mmCIF file of C-alpha atoms in Angstrom:
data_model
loop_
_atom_site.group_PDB
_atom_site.id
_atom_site.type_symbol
_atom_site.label_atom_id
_atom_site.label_comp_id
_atom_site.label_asym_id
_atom_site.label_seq_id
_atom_site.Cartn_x
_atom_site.Cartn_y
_atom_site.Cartn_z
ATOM 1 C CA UNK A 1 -67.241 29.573 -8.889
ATOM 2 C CA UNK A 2 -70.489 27.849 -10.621
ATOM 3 C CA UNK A 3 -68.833 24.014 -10.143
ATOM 4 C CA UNK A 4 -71.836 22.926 -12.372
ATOM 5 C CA UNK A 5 -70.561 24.127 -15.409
ATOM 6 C CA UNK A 6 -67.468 23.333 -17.395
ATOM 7 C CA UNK A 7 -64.779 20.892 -16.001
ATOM 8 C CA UNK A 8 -66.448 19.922 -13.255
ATOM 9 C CA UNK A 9 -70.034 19.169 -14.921
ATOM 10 C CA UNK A 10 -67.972 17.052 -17.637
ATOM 11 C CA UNK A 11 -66.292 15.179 -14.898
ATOM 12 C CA UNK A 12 -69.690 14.863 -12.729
ATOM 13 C CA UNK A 13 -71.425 13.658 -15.953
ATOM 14 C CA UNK A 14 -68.578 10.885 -16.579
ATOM 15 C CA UNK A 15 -68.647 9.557 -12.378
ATOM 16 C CA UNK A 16 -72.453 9.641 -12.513
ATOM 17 C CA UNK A 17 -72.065 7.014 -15.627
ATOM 18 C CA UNK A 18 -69.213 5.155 -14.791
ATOM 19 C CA UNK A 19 -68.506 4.862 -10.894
ATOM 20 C CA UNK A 20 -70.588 1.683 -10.668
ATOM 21 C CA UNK A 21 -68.683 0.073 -13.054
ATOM 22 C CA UNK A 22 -64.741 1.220 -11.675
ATOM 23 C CA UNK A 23 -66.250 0.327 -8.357
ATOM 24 C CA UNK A 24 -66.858 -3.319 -10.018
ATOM 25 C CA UNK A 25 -63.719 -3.462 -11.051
ATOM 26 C CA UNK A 26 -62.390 -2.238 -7.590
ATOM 27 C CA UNK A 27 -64.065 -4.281 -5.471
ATOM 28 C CA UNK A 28 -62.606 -7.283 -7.722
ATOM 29 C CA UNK A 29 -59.508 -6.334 -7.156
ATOM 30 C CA UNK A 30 -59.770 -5.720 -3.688
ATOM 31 C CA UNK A 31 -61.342 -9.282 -3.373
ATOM 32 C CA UNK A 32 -63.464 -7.305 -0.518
ATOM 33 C CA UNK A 33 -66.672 -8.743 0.298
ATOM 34 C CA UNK A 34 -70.438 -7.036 1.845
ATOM 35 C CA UNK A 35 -71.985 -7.104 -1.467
ATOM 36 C CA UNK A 36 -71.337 -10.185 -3.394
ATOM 37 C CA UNK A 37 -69.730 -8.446 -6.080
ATOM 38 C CA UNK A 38 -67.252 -11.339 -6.967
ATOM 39 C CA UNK A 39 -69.875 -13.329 -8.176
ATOM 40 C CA UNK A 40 -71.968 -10.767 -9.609
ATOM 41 C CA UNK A 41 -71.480 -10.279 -13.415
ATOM 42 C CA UNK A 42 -73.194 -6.748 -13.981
ATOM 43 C CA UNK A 43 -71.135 -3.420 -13.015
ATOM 44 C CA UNK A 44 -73.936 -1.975 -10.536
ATOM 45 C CA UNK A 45 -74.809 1.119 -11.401
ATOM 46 C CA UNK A 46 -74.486 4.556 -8.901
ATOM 47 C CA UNK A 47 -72.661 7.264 -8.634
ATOM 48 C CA UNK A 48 -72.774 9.729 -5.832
ATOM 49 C CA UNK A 49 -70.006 12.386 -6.195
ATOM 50 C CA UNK A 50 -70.715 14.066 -2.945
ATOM 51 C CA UNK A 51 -72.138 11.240 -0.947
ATOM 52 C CA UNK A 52 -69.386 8.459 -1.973
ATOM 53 C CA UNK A 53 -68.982 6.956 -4.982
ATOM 54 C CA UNK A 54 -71.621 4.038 -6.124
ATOM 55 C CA UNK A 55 -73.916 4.497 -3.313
ATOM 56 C CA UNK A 56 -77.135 2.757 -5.275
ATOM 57 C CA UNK A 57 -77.772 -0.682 -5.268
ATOM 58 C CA UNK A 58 -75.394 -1.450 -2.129
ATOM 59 C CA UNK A 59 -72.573 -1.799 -4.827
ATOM 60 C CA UNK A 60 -69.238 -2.070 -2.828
ATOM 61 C CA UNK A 61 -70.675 -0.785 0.527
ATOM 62 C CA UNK A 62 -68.711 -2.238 3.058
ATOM 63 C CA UNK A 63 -65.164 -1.875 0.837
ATOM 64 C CA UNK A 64 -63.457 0.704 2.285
ATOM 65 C CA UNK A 65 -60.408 -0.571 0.304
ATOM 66 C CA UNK A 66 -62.077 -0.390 -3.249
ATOM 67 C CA UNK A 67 -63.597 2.790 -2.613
ATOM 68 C CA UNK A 68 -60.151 4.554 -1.471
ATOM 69 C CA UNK A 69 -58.847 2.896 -4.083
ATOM 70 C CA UNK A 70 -61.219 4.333 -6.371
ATOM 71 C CA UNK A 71 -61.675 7.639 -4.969
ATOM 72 C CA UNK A 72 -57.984 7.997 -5.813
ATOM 73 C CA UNK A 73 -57.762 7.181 -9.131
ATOM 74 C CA UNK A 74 -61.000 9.564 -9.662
ATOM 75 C CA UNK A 75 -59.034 11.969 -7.787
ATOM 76 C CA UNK A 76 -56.456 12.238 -10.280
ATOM 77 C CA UNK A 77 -58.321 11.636 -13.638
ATOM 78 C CA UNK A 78 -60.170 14.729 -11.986
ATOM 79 C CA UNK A 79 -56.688 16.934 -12.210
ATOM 80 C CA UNK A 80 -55.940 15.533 -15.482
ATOM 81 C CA UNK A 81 -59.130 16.258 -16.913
ATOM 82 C CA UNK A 82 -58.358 18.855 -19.365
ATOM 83 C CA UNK A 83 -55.931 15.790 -20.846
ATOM 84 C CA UNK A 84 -58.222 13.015 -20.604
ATOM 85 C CA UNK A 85 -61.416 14.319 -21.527
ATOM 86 C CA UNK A 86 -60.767 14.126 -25.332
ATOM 87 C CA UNK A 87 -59.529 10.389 -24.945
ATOM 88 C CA UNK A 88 -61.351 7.839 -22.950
ATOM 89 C CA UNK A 89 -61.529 8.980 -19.476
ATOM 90 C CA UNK A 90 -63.097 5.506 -18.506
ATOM 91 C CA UNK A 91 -59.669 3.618 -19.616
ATOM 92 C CA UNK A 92 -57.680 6.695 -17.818
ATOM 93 C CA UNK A 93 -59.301 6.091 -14.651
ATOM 94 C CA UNK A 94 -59.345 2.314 -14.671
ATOM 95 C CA UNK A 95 -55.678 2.608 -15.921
ATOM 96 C CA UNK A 96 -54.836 4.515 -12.551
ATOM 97 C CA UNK A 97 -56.962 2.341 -10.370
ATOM 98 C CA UNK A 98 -54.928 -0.936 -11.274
ATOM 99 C CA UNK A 99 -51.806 0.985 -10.914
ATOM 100 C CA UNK A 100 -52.750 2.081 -7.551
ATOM 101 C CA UNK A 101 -53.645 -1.394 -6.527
ATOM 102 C CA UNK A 102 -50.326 -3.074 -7.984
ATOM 103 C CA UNK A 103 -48.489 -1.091 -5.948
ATOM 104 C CA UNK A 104 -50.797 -1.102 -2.858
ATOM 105 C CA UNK A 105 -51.842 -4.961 -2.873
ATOM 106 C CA UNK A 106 -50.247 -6.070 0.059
ATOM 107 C CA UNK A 107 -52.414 -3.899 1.932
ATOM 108 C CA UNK A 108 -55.593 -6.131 0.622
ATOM 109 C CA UNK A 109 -55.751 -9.648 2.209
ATOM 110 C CA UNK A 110 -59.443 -10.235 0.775
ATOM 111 C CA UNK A 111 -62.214 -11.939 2.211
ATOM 112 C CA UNK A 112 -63.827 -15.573 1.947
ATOM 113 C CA UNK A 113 -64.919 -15.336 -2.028
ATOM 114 C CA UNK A 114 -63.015 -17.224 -5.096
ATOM 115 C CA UNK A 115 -60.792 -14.162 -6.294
ATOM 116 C CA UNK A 116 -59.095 -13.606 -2.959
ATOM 117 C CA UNK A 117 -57.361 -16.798 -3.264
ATOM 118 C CA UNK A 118 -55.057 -15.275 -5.855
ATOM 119 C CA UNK A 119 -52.230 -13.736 -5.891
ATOM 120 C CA UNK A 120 -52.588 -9.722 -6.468
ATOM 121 C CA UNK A 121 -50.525 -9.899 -9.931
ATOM 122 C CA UNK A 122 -52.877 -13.063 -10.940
ATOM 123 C CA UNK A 123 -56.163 -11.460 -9.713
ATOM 124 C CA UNK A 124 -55.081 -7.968 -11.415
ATOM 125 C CA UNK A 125 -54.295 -9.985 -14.740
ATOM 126 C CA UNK A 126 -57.885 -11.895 -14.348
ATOM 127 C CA UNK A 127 -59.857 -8.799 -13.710
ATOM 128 C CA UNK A 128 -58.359 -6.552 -16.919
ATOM 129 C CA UNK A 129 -57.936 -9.217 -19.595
ATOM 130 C CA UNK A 130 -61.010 -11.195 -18.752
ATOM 131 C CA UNK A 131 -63.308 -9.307 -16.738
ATOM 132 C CA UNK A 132 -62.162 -5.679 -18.570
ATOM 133 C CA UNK A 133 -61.380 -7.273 -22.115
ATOM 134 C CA UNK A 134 -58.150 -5.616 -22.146
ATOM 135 C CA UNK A 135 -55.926 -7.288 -24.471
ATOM 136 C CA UNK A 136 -52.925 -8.931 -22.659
ATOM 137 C CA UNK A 137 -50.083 -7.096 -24.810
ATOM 138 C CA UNK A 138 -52.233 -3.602 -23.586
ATOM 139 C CA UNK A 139 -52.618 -4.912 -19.862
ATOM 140 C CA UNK A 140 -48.377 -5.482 -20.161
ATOM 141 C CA UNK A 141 -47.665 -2.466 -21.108
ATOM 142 C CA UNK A 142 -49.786 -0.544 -18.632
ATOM 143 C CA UNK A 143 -48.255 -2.515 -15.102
ATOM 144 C CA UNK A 144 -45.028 -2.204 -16.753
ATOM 145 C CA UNK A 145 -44.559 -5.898 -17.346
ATOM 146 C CA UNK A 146 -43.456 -8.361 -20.114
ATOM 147 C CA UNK A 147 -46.685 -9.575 -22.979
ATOM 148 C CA UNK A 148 -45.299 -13.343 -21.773
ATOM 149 C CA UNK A 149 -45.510 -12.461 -17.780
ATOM 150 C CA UNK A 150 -49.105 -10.925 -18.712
ATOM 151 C CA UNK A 151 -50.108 -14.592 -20.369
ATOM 152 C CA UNK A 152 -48.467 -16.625 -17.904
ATOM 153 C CA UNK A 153 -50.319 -14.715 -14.966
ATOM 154 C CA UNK A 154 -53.765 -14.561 -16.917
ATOM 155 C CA UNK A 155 -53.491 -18.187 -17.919
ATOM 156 C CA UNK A 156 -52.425 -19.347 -13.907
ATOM 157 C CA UNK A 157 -55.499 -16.895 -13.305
ATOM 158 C CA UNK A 158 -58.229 -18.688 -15.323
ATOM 159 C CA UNK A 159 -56.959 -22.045 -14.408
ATOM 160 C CA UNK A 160 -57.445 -21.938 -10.721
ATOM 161 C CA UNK A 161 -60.964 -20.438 -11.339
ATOM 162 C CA UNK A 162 -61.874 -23.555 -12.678
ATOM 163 C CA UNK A 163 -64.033 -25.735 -10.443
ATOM 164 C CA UNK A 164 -62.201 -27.730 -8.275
ATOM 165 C CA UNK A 165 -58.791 -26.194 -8.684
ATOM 166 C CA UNK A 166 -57.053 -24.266 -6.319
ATOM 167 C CA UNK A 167 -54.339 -21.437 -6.519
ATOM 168 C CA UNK A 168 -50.975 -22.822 -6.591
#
């Protein structure tokens, strides 16, 4: 079977475009550091399909966290791809990485930078409604919890961000 036509050329296509970015975003969550991703503002660019996923520009190596965390949530846009592919696949696959890390965040202690000093629920807010844009009422409804939990945790978020506050 020809994997370069097809599914699996779609779904190479979309990775090549967007794994910097869901690494971003995974790396942010993971609050893992080697790169200096929490304080970078761009997405990195990379992909890699075969040789690990956002190999240029250094973005995320040394997160083995984010990228398992992302390699899942690839994983399984991949098998839903027939589904996805007419929506946004980008908002699929971010959709499963933040589910995956809600209900694997113990697992990710962080390192030294500014976002590991949240809580998992309060960095996972930060990252989709200010990082992502996701509206808060959206970013309920996808973890499953309450609009007024999702405001209360973003709000908490942004406040200890602010110089010279730390998390309660």
């Amino acid at each position: 079977m020809d994997h370069r036509s097809g599914r699996w050329a779609e779904f190479e296509a979309f990775v090549a475009g967007a794994a910097g970015r869901l690494l971003h975003v995974a790396v942010l969550l993971t609050a893992e550091s080697g790169t200096g991703a929490e304080g970078d503002a761009g997405g990195g660019g990379g992909s890699g399909v075969g040789s690990g996923v956002g190999d240029r520009a250094g973005a995320g190596s040394g997160c083995p966290g984010a990228r398992r965390l992302l390699a899942g949530a690839l994983a399984r846009t991949y098998a839903d791809w027939r589904r996805v592919r007419g929506d946004d696949p980008y908002d699929h696959t971010r959709r499963e990485l933040c589910a995956a890390y809600a209900r694997t965040a113990r697992r990710y202690r962080g390192g030294p930078g500014v976002l590991a000093r949240l809580a998992p629920q309060e960095r996972l807010a930060l990252v989709l409604c200010v990082h992502e844009g996701v509206p808060e009422e959206v970013a309920a409804a996808q973890l499953g919890l309450p609009a007024d939990r999702m405001r209360a945790l973003t709000a908490r978020a942004v406040a200890a961000m602010r110089p010279g506050r730390e998390a309660a």
